[in-house]
PDB file of C-alpha atoms and ligand atoms in Angstrom:
ATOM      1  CA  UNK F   1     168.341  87.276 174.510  1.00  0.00           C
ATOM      2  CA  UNK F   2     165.122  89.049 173.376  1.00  0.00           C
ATOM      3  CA  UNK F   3     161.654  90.074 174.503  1.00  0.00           C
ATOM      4  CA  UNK F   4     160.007  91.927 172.071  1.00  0.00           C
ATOM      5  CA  UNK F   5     159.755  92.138 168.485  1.00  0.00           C
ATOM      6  CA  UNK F   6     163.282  90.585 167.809  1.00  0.00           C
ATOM      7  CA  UNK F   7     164.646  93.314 165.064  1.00  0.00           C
ATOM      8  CA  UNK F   8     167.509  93.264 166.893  1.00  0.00           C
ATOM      9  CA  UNK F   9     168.039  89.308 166.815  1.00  0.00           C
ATOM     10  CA  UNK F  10     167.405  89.376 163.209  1.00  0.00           C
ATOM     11  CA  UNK F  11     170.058  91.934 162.076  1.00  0.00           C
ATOM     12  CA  UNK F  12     172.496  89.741 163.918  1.00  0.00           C
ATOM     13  CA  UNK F  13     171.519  86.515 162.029  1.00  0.00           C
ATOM     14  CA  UNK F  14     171.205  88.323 158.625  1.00  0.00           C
ATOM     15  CA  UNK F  15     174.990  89.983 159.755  1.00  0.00           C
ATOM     16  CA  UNK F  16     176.286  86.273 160.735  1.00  0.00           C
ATOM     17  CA  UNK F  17     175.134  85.006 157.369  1.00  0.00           C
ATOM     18  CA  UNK F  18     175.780  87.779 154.891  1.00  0.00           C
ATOM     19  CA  UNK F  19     179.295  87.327 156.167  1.00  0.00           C
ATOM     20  CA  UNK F  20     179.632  90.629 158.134  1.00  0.00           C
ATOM     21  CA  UNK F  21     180.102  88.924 161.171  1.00  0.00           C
ATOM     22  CA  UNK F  22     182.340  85.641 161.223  1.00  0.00           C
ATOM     23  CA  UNK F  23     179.933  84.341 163.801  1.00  0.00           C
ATOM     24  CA  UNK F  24     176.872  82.351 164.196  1.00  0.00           C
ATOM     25  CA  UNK F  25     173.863  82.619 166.253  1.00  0.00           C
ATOM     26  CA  UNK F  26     173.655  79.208 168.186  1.00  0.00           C
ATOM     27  CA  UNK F  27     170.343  80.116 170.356  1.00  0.00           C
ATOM     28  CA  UNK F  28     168.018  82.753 170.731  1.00  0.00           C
ATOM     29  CA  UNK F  29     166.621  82.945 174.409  1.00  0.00           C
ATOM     30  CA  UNK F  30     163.046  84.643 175.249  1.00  0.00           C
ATOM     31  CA  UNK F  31     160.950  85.021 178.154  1.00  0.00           C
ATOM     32  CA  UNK F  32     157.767  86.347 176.687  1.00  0.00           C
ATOM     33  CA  UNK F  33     155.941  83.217 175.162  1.00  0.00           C
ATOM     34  CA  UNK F  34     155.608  83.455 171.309  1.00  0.00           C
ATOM     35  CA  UNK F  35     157.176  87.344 171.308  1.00  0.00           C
ATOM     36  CA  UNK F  36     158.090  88.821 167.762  1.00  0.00           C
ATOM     37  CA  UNK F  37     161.747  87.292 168.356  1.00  0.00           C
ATOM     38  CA  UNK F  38     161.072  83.675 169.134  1.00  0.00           C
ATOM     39  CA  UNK F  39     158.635  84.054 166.213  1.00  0.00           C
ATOM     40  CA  UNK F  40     161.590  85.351 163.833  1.00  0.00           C
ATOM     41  CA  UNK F  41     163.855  82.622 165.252  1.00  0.00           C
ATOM     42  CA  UNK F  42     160.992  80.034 163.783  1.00  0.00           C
ATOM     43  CA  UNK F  43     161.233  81.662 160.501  1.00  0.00           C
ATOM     44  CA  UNK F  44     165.100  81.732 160.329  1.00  0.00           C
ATOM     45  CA  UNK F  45     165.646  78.135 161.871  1.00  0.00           C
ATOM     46  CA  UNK F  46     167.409  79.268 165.010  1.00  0.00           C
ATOM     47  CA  UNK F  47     167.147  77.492 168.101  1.00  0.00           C
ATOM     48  CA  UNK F  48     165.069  79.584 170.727  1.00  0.00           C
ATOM     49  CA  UNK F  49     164.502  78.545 174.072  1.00  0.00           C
ATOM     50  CA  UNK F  50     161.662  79.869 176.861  1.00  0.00           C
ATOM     51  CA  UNK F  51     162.806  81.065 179.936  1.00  0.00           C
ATOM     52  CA  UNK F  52     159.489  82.888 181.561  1.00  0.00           C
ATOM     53  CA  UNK F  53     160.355  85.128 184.490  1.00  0.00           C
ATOM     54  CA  UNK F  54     157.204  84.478 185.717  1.00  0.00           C
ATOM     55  CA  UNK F  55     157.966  81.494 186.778  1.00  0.00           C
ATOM     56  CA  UNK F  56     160.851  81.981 188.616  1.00  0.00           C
ATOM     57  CA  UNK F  57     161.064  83.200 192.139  1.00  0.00           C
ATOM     58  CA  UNK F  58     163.957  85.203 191.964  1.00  0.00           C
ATOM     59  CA  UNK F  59     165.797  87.576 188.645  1.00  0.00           C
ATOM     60  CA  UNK F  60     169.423  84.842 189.967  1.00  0.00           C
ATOM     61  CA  UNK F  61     166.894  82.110 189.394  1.00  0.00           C
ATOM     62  CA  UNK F  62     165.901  83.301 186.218  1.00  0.00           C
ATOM     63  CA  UNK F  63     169.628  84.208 185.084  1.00  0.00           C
ATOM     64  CA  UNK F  64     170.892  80.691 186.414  1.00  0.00           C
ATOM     65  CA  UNK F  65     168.357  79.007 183.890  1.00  0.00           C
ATOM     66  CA  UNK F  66     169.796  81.102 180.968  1.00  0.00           C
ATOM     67  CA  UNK F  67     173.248  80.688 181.971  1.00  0.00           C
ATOM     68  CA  UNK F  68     172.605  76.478 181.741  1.00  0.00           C
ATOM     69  CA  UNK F  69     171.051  77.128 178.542  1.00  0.00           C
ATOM     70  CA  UNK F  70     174.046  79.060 177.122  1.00  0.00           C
ATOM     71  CA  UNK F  71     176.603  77.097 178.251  1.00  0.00           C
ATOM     72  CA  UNK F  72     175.231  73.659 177.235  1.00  0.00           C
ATOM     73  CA  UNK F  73     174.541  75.720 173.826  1.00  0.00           C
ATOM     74  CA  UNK F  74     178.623  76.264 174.385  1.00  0.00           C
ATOM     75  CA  UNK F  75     178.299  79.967 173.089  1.00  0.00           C
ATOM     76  CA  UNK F  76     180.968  82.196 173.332  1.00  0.00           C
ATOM     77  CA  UNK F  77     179.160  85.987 173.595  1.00  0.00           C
ATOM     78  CA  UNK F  78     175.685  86.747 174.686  1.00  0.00           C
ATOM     79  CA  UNK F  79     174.210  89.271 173.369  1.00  0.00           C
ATOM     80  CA  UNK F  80     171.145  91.063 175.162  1.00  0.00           C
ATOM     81  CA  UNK F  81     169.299  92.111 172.078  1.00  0.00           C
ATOM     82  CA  UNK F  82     165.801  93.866 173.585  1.00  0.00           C
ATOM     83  CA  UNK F  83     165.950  91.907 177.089  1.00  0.00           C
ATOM     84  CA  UNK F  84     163.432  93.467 179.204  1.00  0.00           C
ATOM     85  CA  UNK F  85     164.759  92.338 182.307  1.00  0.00           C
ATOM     86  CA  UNK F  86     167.605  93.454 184.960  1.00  0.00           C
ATOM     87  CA  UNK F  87     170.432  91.041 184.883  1.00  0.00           C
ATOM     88  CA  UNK F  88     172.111  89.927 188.033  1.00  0.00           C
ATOM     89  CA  UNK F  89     175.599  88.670 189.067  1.00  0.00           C
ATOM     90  CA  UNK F  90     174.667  85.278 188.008  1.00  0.00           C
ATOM     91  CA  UNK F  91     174.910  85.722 184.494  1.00  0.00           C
ATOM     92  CA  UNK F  92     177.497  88.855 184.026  1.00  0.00           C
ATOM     93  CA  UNK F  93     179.613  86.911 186.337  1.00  0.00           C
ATOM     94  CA  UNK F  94     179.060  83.558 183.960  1.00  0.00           C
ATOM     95  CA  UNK F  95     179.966  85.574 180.724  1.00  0.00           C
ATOM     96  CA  UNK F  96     183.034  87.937 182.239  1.00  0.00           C
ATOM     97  CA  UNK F  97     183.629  90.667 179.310  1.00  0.00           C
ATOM     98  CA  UNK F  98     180.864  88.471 177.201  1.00  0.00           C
ATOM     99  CA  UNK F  99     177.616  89.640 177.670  1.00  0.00           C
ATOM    100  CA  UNK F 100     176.607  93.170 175.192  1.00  0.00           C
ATOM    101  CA  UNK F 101     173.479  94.861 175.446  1.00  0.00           C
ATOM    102  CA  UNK F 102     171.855  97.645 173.331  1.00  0.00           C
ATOM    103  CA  UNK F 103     170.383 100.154 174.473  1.00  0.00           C
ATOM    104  CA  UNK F 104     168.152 103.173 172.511  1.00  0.00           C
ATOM    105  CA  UNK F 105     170.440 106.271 173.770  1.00  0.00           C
ATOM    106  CA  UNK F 106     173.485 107.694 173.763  1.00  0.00           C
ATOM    107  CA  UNK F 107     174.530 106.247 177.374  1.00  0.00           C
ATOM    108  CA  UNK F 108     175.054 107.711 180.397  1.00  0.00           C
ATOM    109  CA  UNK F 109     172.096 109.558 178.757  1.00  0.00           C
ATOM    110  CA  UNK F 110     168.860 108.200 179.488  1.00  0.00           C
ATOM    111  CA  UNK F 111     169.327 105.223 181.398  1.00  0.00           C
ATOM    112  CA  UNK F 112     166.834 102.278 182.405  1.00  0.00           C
ATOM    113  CA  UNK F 113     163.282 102.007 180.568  1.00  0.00           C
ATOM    114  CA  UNK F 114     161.717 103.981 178.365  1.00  0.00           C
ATOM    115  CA  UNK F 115     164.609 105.839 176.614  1.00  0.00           C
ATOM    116  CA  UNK F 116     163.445 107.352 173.723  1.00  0.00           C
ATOM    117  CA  UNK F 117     160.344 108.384 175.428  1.00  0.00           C
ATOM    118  CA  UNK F 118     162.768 110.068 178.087  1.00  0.00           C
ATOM    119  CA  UNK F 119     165.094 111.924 175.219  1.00  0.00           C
ATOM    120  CA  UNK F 120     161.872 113.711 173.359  1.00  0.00           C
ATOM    121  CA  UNK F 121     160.886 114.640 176.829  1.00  0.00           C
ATOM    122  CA  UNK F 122     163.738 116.038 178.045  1.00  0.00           C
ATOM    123  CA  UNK F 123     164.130 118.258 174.401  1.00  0.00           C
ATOM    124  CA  UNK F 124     167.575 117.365 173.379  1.00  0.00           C
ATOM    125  CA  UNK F 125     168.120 117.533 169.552  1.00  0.00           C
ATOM    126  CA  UNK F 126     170.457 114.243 169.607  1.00  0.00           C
ATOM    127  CA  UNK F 127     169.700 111.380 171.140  1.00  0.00           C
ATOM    128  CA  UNK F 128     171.045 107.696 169.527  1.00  0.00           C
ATOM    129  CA  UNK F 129     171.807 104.150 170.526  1.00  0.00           C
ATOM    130  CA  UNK F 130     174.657 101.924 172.143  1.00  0.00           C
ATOM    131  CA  UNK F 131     175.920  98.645 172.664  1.00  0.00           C
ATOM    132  CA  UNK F 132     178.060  97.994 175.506  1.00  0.00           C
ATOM    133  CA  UNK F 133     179.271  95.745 178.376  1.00  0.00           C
ATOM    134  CA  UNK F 134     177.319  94.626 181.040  1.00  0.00           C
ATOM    135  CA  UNK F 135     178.292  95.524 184.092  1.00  0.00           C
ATOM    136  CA  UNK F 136     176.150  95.132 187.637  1.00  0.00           C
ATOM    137  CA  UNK F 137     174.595  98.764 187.493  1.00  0.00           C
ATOM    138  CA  UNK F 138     171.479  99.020 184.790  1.00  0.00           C
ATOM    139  CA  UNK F 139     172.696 100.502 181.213  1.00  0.00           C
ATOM    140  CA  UNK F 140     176.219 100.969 182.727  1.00  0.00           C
ATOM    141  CA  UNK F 141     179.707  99.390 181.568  1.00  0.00           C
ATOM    142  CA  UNK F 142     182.077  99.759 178.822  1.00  0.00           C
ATOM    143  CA  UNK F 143     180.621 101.025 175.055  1.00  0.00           C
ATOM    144  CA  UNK F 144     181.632  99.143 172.662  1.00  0.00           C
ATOM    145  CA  UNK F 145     180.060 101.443 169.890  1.00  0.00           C
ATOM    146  CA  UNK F 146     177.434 104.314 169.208  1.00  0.00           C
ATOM    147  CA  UNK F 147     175.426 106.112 166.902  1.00  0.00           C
ATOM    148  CA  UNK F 148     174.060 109.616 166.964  1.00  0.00           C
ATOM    149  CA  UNK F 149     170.303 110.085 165.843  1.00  0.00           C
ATOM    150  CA  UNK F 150     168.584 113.846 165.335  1.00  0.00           C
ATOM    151  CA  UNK F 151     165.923 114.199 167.093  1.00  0.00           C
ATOM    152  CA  UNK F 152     163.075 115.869 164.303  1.00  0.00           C
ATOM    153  CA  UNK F 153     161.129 118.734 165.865  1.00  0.00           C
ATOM    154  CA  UNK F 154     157.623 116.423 165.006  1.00  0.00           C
ATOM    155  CA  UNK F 155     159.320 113.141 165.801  1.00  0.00           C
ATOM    156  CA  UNK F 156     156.812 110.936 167.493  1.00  0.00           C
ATOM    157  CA  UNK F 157     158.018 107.657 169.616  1.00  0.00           C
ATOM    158  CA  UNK F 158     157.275 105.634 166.630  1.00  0.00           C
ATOM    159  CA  UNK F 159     158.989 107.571 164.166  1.00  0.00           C
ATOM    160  CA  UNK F 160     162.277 108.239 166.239  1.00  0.00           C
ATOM    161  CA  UNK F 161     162.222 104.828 167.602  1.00  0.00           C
ATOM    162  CA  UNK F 162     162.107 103.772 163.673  1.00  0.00           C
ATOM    163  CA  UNK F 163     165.200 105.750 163.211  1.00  0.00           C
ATOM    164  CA  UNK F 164     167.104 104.413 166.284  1.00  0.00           C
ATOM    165  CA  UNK F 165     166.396 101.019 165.249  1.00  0.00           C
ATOM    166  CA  UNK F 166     167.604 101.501 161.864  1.00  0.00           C
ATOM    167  CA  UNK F 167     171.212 102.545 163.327  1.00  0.00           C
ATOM    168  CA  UNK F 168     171.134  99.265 166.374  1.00  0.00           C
ATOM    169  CA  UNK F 169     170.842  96.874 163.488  1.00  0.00           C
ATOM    170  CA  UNK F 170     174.075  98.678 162.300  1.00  0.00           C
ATOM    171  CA  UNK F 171     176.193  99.165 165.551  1.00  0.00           C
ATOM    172  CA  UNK F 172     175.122  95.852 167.179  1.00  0.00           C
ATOM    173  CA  UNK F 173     177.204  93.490 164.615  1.00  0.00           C
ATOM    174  CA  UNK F 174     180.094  95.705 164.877  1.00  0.00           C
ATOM    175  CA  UNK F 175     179.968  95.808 168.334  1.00  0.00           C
ATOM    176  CA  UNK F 176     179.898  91.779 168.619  1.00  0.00           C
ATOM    177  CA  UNK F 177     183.089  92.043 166.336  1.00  0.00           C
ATOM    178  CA  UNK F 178     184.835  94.003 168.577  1.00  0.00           C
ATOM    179  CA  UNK F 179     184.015  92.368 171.678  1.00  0.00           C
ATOM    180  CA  UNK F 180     185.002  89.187 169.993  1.00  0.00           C
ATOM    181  CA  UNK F 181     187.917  90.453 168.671  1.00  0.00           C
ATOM    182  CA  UNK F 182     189.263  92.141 172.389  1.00  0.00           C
ATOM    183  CA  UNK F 183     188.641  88.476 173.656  1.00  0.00           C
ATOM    184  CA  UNK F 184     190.321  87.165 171.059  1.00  0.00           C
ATOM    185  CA  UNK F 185     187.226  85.141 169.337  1.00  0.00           C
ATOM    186  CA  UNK F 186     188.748  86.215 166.031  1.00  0.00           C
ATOM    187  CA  UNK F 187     191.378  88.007 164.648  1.00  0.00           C
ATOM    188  CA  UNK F 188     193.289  90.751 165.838  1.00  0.00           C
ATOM    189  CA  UNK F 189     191.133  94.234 166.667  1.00  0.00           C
ATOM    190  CA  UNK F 190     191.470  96.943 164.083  1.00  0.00           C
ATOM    191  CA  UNK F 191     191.722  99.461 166.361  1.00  0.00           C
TER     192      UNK F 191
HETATM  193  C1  GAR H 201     165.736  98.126 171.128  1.00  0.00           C
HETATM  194  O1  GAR H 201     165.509  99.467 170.751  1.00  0.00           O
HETATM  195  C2  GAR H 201     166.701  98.062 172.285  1.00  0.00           C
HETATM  196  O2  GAR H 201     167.663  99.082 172.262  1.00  0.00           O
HETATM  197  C3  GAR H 201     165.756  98.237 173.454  1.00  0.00           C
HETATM  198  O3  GAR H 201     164.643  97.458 173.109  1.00  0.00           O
HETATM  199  C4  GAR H 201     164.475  97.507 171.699  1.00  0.00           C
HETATM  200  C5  GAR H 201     164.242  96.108 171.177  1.00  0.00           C
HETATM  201  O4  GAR H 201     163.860  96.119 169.838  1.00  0.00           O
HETATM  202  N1  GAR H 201     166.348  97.807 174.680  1.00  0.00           N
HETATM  203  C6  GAR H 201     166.155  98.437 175.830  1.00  0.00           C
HETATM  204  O5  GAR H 201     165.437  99.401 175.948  1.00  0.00           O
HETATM  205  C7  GAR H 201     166.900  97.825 177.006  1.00  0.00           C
HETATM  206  N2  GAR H 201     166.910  98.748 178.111  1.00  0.00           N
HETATM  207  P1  GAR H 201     163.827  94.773 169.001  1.00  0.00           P
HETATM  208  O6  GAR H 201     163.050  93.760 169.837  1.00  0.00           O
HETATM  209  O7  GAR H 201     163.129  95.104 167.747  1.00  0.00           O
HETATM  210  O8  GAR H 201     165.241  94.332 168.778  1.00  0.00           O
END
């Protein structure tokens, strides 16, 4: 699931067929027309499908629609990859210990939108990224794995957003791995 640019998406494909990850990404799902990600999903001949919020009347309508399109997809993980949108019951409930999202902080740390913007204002020197469970509550749930960032004295957004990035195309295969392994998807978890 993506809305933006996609970098995420991408290091998962490139993961899935580089061998890092015995997996294989069976759909990409986006609800900004022609984003970054559906247009990187052209380019590496994955499957994408549209889901527009705007044209739903509810977030549970929304989720239902992506919940059909995963399941006739018969995927076994979903990964939230840059999904702009609060999730409801619908689809956590669908995808029990299956959905991951990643978010640009060290959680609890700066929760909800706007994370890296909220770490350089609040000062802190370390700041980072993590995938986790979903669970009801925004950017809450188990972590699956993290990485630290430094925060540079004349970072900018762009430039410490750069560096985050760098370290979610790292954690967010391993991450997948790990969930996959707890459910055992694969084999047995190394620890
Ligand atoms: C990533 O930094 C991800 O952590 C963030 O959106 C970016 C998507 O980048 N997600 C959130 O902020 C969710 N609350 P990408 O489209 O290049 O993968």
């Amino acid at each position: 699931m993506a809305s933006g640019s996609g970098s995420n998406f991408e290091a998962l494909v490139e993961a899935c067929r580089g061998n890092q990850l015995p997996a294989e990404v069976a759909l990409l799902a986006v609800n900004n027309p022609d984003c970054g990600a559906q247009q990187r999903a052209e380019r590496l001949n994955v499957p994408w499908c549209l889901h527009d919020h705007r044209r739903f009347s509810s977030r549970e309508a929304l989720d239902r629609a992506l919940v059909e399109s995963f399941q006739s997809a018969g995927v076994d993980l979903v990964v939230m990859a840059g999904w702009m949108r609060i999730v409801t019951a619908e689809l956590i409930e669908a995808f029990p210990d299956r959905l991951l999202n990643i978010h640009p902080s060290l959680l609890p740390s700066f929760r909800g939108a706007r994370a890296v913007e909220q770490a350089l204002a609040a000062g802190v020197t370390l700041t980072g990224c993590s995938a986790h469970l979903v669970r009801l509550e925004v950017d809450s749930g188990p972590i699956l794995v993290q990485a630290a960032v430094p925060i540079a004295s004349d970072d900018t957004r762009e430039s410490l957003s750069a560096r985050i990035h760098r370290q979610e195309h790292r954690i967010l295969p391993l991450a997948v791995q790990l969930a996959a392994q707890r459910l055992g998807l694969l084999g047995p978890a190394q620890g």
